[in-house]
CSV table of C-alpha atoms in Angstrom, one decimal:
chain,number,residue,atom,x,y,z
A,221,MET,CA,-4.3,14.2,-1.6
A,222,GLN,CA,-6.8,13.2,-4.3
A,223,ASN,CA,-10.0,11.3,-3.4
A,224,PRO,CA,-8.9,10.3,0.1
A,225,SER,CA,-10.3,7.0,1.5
A,226,VAL,CA,-12.6,7.2,4.5
A,227,LEU,CA,-13.7,4.3,6.7
A,228,LEU,CA,-16.9,5.1,8.7
A,229,VAL,CA,-17.6,2.9,11.7
A,230,GLU,CA,-21.2,3.6,12.8
A,231,ASP,CA,-23.8,1.1,14.0
A,232,ASP,CA,-26.8,3.3,13.2
A,233,ALA,CA,-27.7,2.4,9.6
A,234,PHE,CA,-29.5,5.6,8.9
A,235,GLN,CA,-26.7,7.8,10.2
A,236,ARG,CA,-24.1,5.7,8.4
A,237,LYS,CA,-25.9,5.9,5.1
A,238,ALA,CA,-26.5,9.7,5.4
A,239,ALA,CA,-22.8,10.4,6.2
A,240,GLU,CA,-21.6,8.1,3.5
A,241,THR,CA,-23.7,9.8,0.9
A,242,TYR,CA,-22.8,13.3,1.9
A,243,LEU,CA,-19.1,12.7,2.1
A,244,ALA,CA,-19.1,10.7,-1.2
A,245,ASN,CA,-20.7,13.7,-2.8
A,246,HIS,CA,-17.7,15.8,-1.8
A,247,ASP,CA,-15.0,13.7,-3.4
A,248,LEU,CA,-14.3,11.3,-0.6
A,249,LYS,CA,-14.1,7.5,-1.1
A,250,VAL,CA,-16.3,6.2,1.8
A,251,VAL,CA,-16.8,2.7,3.0
A,252,GLY,CA,-19.2,2.2,5.9
A,253,VAL,CA,-19.2,-0.6,8.5
A,254,GLU,CA,-21.2,-1.2,11.6
A,255,ASN,CA,-18.9,-2.7,14.2
A,256,GLY,CA,-15.3,-3.3,15.2
A,257,ALA,CA,-14.9,-6.7,13.6
A,258,GLN,CA,-15.9,-5.3,10.2
A,259,MET,CA,-13.5,-2.4,10.7
A,260,ARG,CA,-10.6,-4.7,11.5
A,261,ARG,CA,-11.3,-6.8,8.4
A,262,GLN,CA,-11.5,-3.7,6.2
A,263,VAL,CA,-8.3,-2.3,7.6
A,264,SER,CA,-6.5,-5.6,7.1
A,265,ARG,CA,-7.3,-5.2,3.4
A,266,ALA,CA,-6.2,-1.6,3.1
A,267,MET,CA,-5.4,1.1,5.6
A,268,PRO,CA,-7.7,4.1,4.9
A,269,ASP,CA,-6.6,7.7,5.0
A,270,LEU,CA,-9.2,8.5,7.7
A,271,VAL,CA,-11.4,6.6,10.1
A,272,LEU,CA,-14.6,8.1,11.5
A,273,LEU,CA,-15.2,6.1,14.7
A,274,ASP,CA,-18.4,6.1,16.8
A,275,VAL,CA,-17.6,5.9,20.5
A,276,GLN,CA,-20.5,3.6,21.4
A,277,LEU,CA,-20.5,0.5,19.3
A,278,PRO,CA,-22.1,-2.9,19.8
A,279,GLY,CA,-19.9,-5.9,20.8
A,280,GLN,CA,-16.8,-6.2,22.9
A,281,ASP,CA,-14.9,-3.3,21.3
A,282,ASP,CA,-15.8,0.3,22.2
A,283,GLY,CA,-14.6,3.2,20.1
A,284,PHE,CA,-11.7,4.0,22.4
A,285,ALA,CA,-10.3,0.4,22.2
A,286,LEU,CA,-10.6,0.5,18.4
A,287,ALA,CA,-8.8,3.9,18.3
A,288,ARG,CA,-5.9,2.5,20.3
A,289,TRP,CA,-5.8,-0.5,18.0
A,290,LEU,CA,-5.8,1.7,14.9
A,291,ARG,CA,-3.0,3.9,16.2
A,292,GLU,CA,-0.9,0.7,16.9
A,293,GLN,CA,-1.4,-0.2,13.2
A,294,SER,CA,-0.5,3.2,11.8
A,295,ALA,CA,0.8,6.5,13.2
A,296,LYS,CA,-0.4,8.4,10.1
A,297,VAL,CA,-4.0,7.3,9.7
A,298,GLY,CA,-6.4,10.1,10.7
A,299,ILE,CA,-8.9,9.3,13.4
A,300,ILE,CA,-12.0,11.3,14.3
A,301,MET,CA,-14.2,10.1,17.2
A,302,LEU,CA,-18.0,10.6,16.9
A,303,THR,CA,-19.0,11.3,20.5
A,304,ALA,CA,-22.2,12.2,22.5
A,305,ALA,CA,-23.0,15.9,22.6
A,306,ASN,CA,-21.1,17.8,25.3
A,307,ASP,CA,-19.5,14.7,26.7
A,308,SER,CA,-16.1,16.1,27.8
A,309,VAL,CA,-15.0,12.8,29.2
A,310,ASP,CA,-15.5,11.0,25.8
A,311,LYS,CA,-13.6,13.8,24.1
A,312,VAL,CA,-10.6,13.6,26.4
A,313,VAL,CA,-10.4,9.8,26.5
A,314,GLY,CA,-10.7,9.8,22.7
A,315,LEU,CA,-7.8,12.1,22.2
A,316,GLU,CA,-5.8,10.1,24.8
A,317,SER,CA,-6.6,7.0,22.8
A,318,GLY,CA,-4.9,8.3,19.7
A,319,ALA,CA,-7.7,10.2,18.0
A,320,ASP,CA,-6.9,13.4,16.1
A,321,ASP,CA,-10.2,15.1,16.5
A,322,TYR,CA,-13.8,14.6,17.6
A,323,VAL,CA,-17.3,15.5,16.4
A,324,ALA,CA,-20.2,15.7,18.7
A,325,LYS,CA,-23.6,14.1,17.8
A,326,PRO,CA,-25.9,15.2,16.4
A,327,TYR,CA,-23.6,16.9,13.9
A,328,GLU,CA,-24.1,19.1,10.9
A,329,PRO,CA,-22.8,17.3,7.7
A,330,ARG,CA,-20.9,20.4,6.8
A,331,GLU,CA,-19.1,20.3,10.1
A,332,LEU,CA,-18.2,16.7,9.7
A,333,LEU,CA,-16.8,17.4,6.2
A,334,ALA,CA,-14.8,20.3,7.5
A,335,ARG,CA,-13.3,18.2,10.3
A,336,CYS,CA,-12.5,15.4,7.8
A,337,LYS,CA,-10.7,17.8,5.5
A,338,SER,CA,-8.7,19.4,8.4
A,339,VAL,CA,-7.5,16.0,9.7
A,340,LEU,CA,-6.7,14.8,6.2
A,341,ARG,CA,-4.6,17.9,5.6
A,342,ARG,CA,-2.6,17.3,8.8
A,343,SER,CA,-2.2,13.6,8.0
A,344,SER,CA,-1.0,14.4,4.5
A,345,ALA,CA,1.5,16.8,5.8
A,346,LYS,CA,2.9,14.2,8.2
A,347,ALA,CA,3.1,11.6,5.4
A,348,THR,CA,5.2,14.0,3.4
A,349,PRO,CA,8.9,13.7,4.1
A,350,SER,CA,10.0,16.6,6.2
A,351,ARG,CA,12.3,19.2,4.6
A,352,LEU,CA,13.3,20.5,8.1
A,353,GLU,CA,16.9,19.6,8.9
A,354,ARG,CA,16.7,20.8,12.5
A,355,VAL,CA,13.9,20.1,15.0
A,356,ARG,CA,13.6,21.7,18.4
A,357,MET,CA,13.0,19.2,21.2
A,358,GLY,CA,12.5,21.3,24.4
A,359,SER,CA,15.6,23.3,24.8
A,360,HIS,CA,17.6,20.9,22.6
A,361,THR,CA,17.9,20.8,18.8
A,362,LEU,CA,18.0,17.6,16.7
A,363,ASP,CA,19.9,17.9,13.4
A,364,LEU,CA,18.3,15.2,11.1
A,365,SER,CA,20.9,15.5,8.4
A,366,LYS,CA,23.9,15.3,10.7
A,367,ARG,CA,22.3,12.8,13.2
A,368,ASP,CA,23.3,15.2,15.9
A,369,LEU,CA,21.7,16.5,19.2
A,370,ARG,CA,22.7,19.8,20.8
A,371,ASP,CA,21.7,21.4,24.1
A,372,ALA,CA,20.6,25.0,24.5
A,373,GLU,CA,24.2,26.3,24.5
A,374,GLY,CA,25.0,24.4,21.3
A,375,ASN,CA,27.1,21.7,23.0
A,376,PRO,CA,26.9,18.2,21.5
A,377,VAL,CA,24.9,15.6,23.5
A,378,ALA,CA,26.0,12.0,23.0
A,379,ILE,CA,23.2,9.7,21.7
A,380,THR,CA,23.2,6.2,20.3
A,381,ALA,CA,22.0,5.3,16.8
A,382,GLY,CA,18.9,3.7,18.4
A,383,GLU,CA,18.2,6.9,20.3
A,384,PHE,CA,18.6,9.0,17.2
A,385,ASP,CA,16.2,6.8,15.2
A,386,LEU,CA,13.6,7.1,17.9
A,387,LEU,CA,14.0,10.9,18.2
A,388,LYS,CA,13.7,11.1,14.4
A,389,ILE,CA,10.4,9.2,14.5
A,390,PHE,CA,9.1,11.6,17.1
A,391,ALA,CA,10.3,14.6,15.1
A,392,GLU,CA,8.4,13.4,12.1
A,393,ASN,CA,5.2,12.8,14.1
A,394,PRO,CA,4.7,15.7,16.4
A,395,ASN,CA,1.6,15.8,18.7
A,396,ARG,CA,0.7,12.2,17.7
A,397,PRO,CA,0.5,9.3,20.1
A,398,LEU,CA,2.8,6.5,19.0
A,399,SER,CA,2.4,3.0,20.3
A,400,ARG,CA,5.3,1.0,21.8
A,401,ASP,CA,4.7,-1.8,19.3
A,402,TRP,CA,4.8,0.6,16.3
A,403,LEU,CA,7.9,2.4,17.6
A,404,LEU,CA,9.8,-0.9,18.1
A,405,GLU,CA,8.8,-2.3,14.7
A,406,THR,CA,9.7,0.9,12.9
A,407,THR,CA,13.1,1.5,14.6
A,408,SER,CA,14.2,-2.1,15.1
A,409,HIS,CA,12.2,-4.0,12.4
A,410,ARG,CA,11.0,-6.6,14.9
A,411,SER,CA,7.8,-7.3,16.8
A,412,ARG,CA,7.4,-6.6,20.5
A,413,ASP,CA,6.6,-9.4,22.9
A,414,PRO,CA,4.6,-8.6,26.1
A,415,PHE,CA,7.7,-8.4,28.3
A,416,ASP,CA,9.8,-6.3,25.8
A,417,ARG,CA,10.8,-3.0,27.5
A,418,ALA,CA,13.4,-1.9,24.9
A,419,ILE,CA,11.4,1.2,23.9
A,420,ASP,CA,10.7,2.1,27.5
A,421,LEU,CA,14.3,1.9,28.4
A,422,ARG,CA,15.4,3.9,25.4
A,423,ILE,CA,12.8,6.6,26.3
A,424,THR,CA,14.1,6.7,29.8
A,425,ARG,CA,17.7,7.3,28.5
A,426,ILE,CA,16.5,10.0,26.1
A,427,ARG,CA,14.5,11.8,28.8
A,428,ARG,CA,17.6,12.0,31.0
A,429,LYS,CA,19.3,13.9,28.1
A,430,ILE,CA,16.6,16.3,26.9
A,431,GLU,CA,14.0,16.8,29.7
A,432,PRO,CA,14.5,19.6,32.3
A,433,ASP,CA,13.0,17.1,34.9
A,434,PRO,CA,13.0,13.5,33.6
A,435,ALA,CA,10.6,12.5,36.4
A,436,LYS,CA,8.1,15.0,35.0
A,437,PRO,CA,8.6,14.8,31.2
A,438,THR,CA,7.2,17.6,29.1
A,439,VAL,CA,8.9,16.9,25.7
A,440,ILE,CA,8.2,13.2,25.3
A,441,ARG,CA,5.1,12.4,27.3
A,442,THR,CA,3.6,9.1,28.3
A,443,VAL,CA,0.2,8.4,26.8
A,444,ARG,CA,-1.5,6.0,29.1
A,445,GLY,CA,-2.5,2.7,27.4
A,446,THR,CA,-0.9,3.8,24.1
A,447,GLY,CA,2.7,4.8,24.2
A,448,TYR,CA,4.5,8.1,23.9
A,449,LEU,CA,3.8,11.6,22.4
A,450,PHE,CA,6.4,14.3,21.3
A,451,VAL,CA,5.2,17.8,22.2
A,452,PRO,CA,7.2,20.5,20.3
A,453,PRO,CA,7.9,23.8,21.9
A,454,ALA,CA,5.0,26.3,21.7
A,455,ASP,CA,7.1,29.2,20.5
């Protein structure tokens, strides 16, 4: 990825300018804004490759709400939360809100740059079409080329076209919270209304087929306030 675009959302003018200058000197295209409203306007023009998002911002939107909004707009944009030093609650809530990483304030510019590069590498890898034909989902295996799901013994598991499309999206976005709205728009090409439970019902059916205990899912997990997360096997 050449000259990635970075959107920095920071209300402190001095810190914003310092970070902008440092990152720009290391081949990143940086735009700085001071609040959520400005961030939304900037994103509406063009989705950046990475957003650096201060947790504590003025106005009605805090950093967590903005992170959730960003994740609804794109599953691939990188998000790094700028949190208070040693605030473990901020870190956990930030990751649950859809962030990829966090940096505690006050931070060393070199650390911020390193985190930016790391998240950009991961985001770039996710944006590249996967060459994998088979993806493990718990004890099951999804064959992307054959549109086929098999259990641990190799027996075929019946899935609908809609269920396969949803599993394929999860396979291409491991360990990344995906919003219900984005999943519906991506798989069905339509917007979700507040009472639309199509994705939830599809997830329920999928869990019955791939989870050891559908009541306590470990493969496709619920992310409170956001949507769902596919967790690949550790081994």
